[in-house]
C-alpha positions as CSV (number, residue, x, y, z in Angstrom):
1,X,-210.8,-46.8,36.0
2,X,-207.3,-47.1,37.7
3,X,-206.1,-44.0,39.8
4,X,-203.7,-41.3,38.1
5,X,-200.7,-41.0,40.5
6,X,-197.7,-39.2,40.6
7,X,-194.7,-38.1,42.8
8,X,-195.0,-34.8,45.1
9,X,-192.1,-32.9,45.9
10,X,-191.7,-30.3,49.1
11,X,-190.3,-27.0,47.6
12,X,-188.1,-24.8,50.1
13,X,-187.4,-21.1,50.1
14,X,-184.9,-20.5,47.4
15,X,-184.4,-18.0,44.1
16,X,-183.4,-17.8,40.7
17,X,-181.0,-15.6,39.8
18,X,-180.3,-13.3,36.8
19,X,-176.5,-13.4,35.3
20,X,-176.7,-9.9,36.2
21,X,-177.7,-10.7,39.5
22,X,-175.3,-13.2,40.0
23,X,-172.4,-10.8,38.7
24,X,-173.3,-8.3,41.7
25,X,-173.8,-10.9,44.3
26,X,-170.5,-13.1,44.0
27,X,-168.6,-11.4,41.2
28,X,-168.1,-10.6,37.2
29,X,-168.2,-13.8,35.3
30,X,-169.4,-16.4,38.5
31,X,-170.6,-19.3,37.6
32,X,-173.0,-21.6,40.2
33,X,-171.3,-24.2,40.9
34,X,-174.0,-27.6,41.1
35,X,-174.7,-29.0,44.6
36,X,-177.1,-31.3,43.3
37,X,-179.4,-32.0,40.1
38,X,-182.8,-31.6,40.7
39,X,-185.9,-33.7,39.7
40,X,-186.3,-31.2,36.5
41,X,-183.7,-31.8,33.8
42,X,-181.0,-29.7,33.6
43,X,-182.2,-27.8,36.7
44,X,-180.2,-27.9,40.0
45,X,-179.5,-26.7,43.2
46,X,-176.1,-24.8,43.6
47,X,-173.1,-24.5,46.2
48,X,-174.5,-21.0,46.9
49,X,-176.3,-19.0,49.5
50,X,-177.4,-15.7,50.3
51,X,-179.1,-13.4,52.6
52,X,-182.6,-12.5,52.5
53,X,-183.5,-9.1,53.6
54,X,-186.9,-7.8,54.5
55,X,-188.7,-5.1,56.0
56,X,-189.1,-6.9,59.5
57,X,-186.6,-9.5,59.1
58,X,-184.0,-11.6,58.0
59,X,-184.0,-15.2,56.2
60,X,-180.2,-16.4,55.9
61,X,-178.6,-19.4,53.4
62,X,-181.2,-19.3,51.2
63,X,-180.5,-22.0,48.5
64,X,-179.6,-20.2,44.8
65,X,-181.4,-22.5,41.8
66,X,-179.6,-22.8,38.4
67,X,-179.5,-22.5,35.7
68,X,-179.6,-18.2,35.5
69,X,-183.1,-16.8,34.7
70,X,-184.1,-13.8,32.7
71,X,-185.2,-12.1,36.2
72,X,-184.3,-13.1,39.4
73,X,-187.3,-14.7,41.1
74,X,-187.9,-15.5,45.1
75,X,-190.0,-18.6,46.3
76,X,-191.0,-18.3,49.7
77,X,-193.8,-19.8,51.9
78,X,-196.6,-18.3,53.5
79,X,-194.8,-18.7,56.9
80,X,-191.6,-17.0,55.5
81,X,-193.3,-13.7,54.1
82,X,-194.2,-12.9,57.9
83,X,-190.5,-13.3,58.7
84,X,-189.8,-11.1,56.3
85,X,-193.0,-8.6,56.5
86,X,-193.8,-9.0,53.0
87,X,-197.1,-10.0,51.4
88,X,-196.3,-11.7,48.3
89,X,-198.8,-13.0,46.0
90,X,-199.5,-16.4,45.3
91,X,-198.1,-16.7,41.6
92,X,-197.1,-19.1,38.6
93,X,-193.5,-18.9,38.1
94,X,-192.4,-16.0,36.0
95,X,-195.6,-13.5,36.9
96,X,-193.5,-11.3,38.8
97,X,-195.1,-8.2,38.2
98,X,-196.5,-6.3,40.8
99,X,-195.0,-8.4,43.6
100,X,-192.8,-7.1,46.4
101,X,-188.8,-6.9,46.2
102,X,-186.2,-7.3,48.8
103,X,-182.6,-7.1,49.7
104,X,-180.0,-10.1,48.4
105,X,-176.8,-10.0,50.2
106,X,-174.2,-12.3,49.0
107,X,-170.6,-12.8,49.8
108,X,-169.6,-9.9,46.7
109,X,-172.5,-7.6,47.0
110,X,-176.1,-7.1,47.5
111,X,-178.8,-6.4,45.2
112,X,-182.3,-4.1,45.8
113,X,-184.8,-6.1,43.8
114,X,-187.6,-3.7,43.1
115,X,-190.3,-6.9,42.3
116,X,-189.6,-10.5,42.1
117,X,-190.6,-12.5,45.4
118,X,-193.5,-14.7,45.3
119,X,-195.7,-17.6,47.0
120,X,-195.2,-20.1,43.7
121,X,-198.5,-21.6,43.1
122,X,-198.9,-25.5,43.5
123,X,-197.9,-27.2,40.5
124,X,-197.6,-30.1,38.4
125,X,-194.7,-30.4,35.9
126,X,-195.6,-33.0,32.7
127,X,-193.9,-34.3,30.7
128,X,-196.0,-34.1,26.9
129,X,-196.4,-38.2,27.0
130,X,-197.8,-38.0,30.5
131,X,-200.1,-35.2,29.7
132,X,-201.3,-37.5,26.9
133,X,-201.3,-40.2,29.5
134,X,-203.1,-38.1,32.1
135,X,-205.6,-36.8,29.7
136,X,-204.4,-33.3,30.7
137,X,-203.3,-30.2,29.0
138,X,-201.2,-26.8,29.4
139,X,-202.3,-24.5,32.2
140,X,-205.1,-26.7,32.8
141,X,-206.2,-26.5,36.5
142,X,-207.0,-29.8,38.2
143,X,-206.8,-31.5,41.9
144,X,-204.5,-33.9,43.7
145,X,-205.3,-36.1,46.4
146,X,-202.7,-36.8,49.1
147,X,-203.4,-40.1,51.3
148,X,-202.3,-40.4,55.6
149,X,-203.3,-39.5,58.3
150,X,-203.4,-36.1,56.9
151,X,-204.7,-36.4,53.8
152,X,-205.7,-33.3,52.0
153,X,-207.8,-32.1,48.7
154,X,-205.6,-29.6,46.8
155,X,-207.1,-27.6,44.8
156,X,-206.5,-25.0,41.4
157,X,-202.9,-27.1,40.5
158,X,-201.8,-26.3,37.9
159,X,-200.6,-28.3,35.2
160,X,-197.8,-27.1,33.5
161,X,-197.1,-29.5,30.3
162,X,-193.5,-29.6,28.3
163,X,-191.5,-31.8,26.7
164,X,-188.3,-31.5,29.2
165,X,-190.7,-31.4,32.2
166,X,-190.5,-34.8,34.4
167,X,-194.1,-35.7,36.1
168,X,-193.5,-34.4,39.4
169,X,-196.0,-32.2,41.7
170,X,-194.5,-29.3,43.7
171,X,-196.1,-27.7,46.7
172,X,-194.4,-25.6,49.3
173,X,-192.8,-26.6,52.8
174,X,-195.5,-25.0,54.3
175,X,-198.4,-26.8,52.1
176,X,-196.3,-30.4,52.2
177,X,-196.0,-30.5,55.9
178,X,-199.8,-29.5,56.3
179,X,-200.5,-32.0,54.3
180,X,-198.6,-34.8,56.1
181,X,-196.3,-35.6,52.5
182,X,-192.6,-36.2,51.8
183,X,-190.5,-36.0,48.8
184,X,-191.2,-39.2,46.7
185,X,-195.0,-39.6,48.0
186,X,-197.4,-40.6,45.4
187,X,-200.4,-38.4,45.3
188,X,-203.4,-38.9,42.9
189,X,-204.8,-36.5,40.2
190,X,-207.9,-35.4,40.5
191,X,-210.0,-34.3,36.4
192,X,-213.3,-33.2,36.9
């Protein structure tokens, strides 16, 4: 049986913003302007920063996703939430509820999110063919394999399966480095 690999992909600190959200931070009407597309389709990383702020600390330039989101949404690492004295949960994307808020400051105004900054749990996104491929399905919780000196087991991924998804893993900075892995490294899926 040949191995089931796929690309991994470090995921820094960054957020999501709501058009709300982006109204009070840079101004009515602001649009993100694209810095660079991102391995998901129509999903890139914009021009703009802001200001983290939490009870103990400060995290500043942190990279603003786009497209706008229903709710704004904060992805930080484990190492991060002790910058910011925060204990956010480990989550999917989305399952906000329940999880700490913080300050945004941007170059317009700031914003007091009351929830929304999580520890986004490893991933895989899939494409519908390479679910098929894979032998995998939606929410479906499997293991990848990295390889190196490092090498790691990770385990409860979670598969996330749609048909604009790209096969791509995504663990955090924090996880990635751990685990000896760059952007591009093939990894191996793991069905038990």
């Amino acid at each position: 049986m040949s191995k089931k690999m796929l690309p991994i992909a470090l995921s820094n600190r960054h957020l999501h913003l709501s058009r709300e959200d982006i109204n009070s931070l840079f101004g009515e009407g602001y649009e993100l302007k694209n810095f660079k597309d991102l391995s998901q389709p129509g999903q890139f990383a914009a021009v703009e920063k802001v200001d983290i702020i939490g009870p103990k600390g400060t995290i500043s330039g942190v990279r603003v996703l786009g497209p706008a989101r229903n709710s704004t949404q904060i992805e930080v690492s484990l190492g991060d939430s002790f910058v910011l004295g925060l204990k956010p949960p480990v989550r999917d994307s989305g399952n906000l509820s329940d999880s700490p808020g913080v300050k945004i400051v941007g170059p317009n105004g700031e914003v007091e999110l009351k929830e929304g900054v999580i520890i986004a749990s490893r991933h895989i996104h899939m494409h519908t063919s390479d679910a098929e491929a894979f032998g995998v399905t939606d929410k479906q919780t499997v293991k990848v394999r990295t390889f190196g000196e490092r090498a790691v087991i990770f385990e409860n991924v979670l598969a996330r399966v749609h048909p604009t998804f790209a096969l791509e893993m995504h663990v955090d900075v924090d996880e990635g480095n751990a685990a000896g892995v760059k952007n591009g490294d093939l990894v191996e899926l793991i069905i038990e």
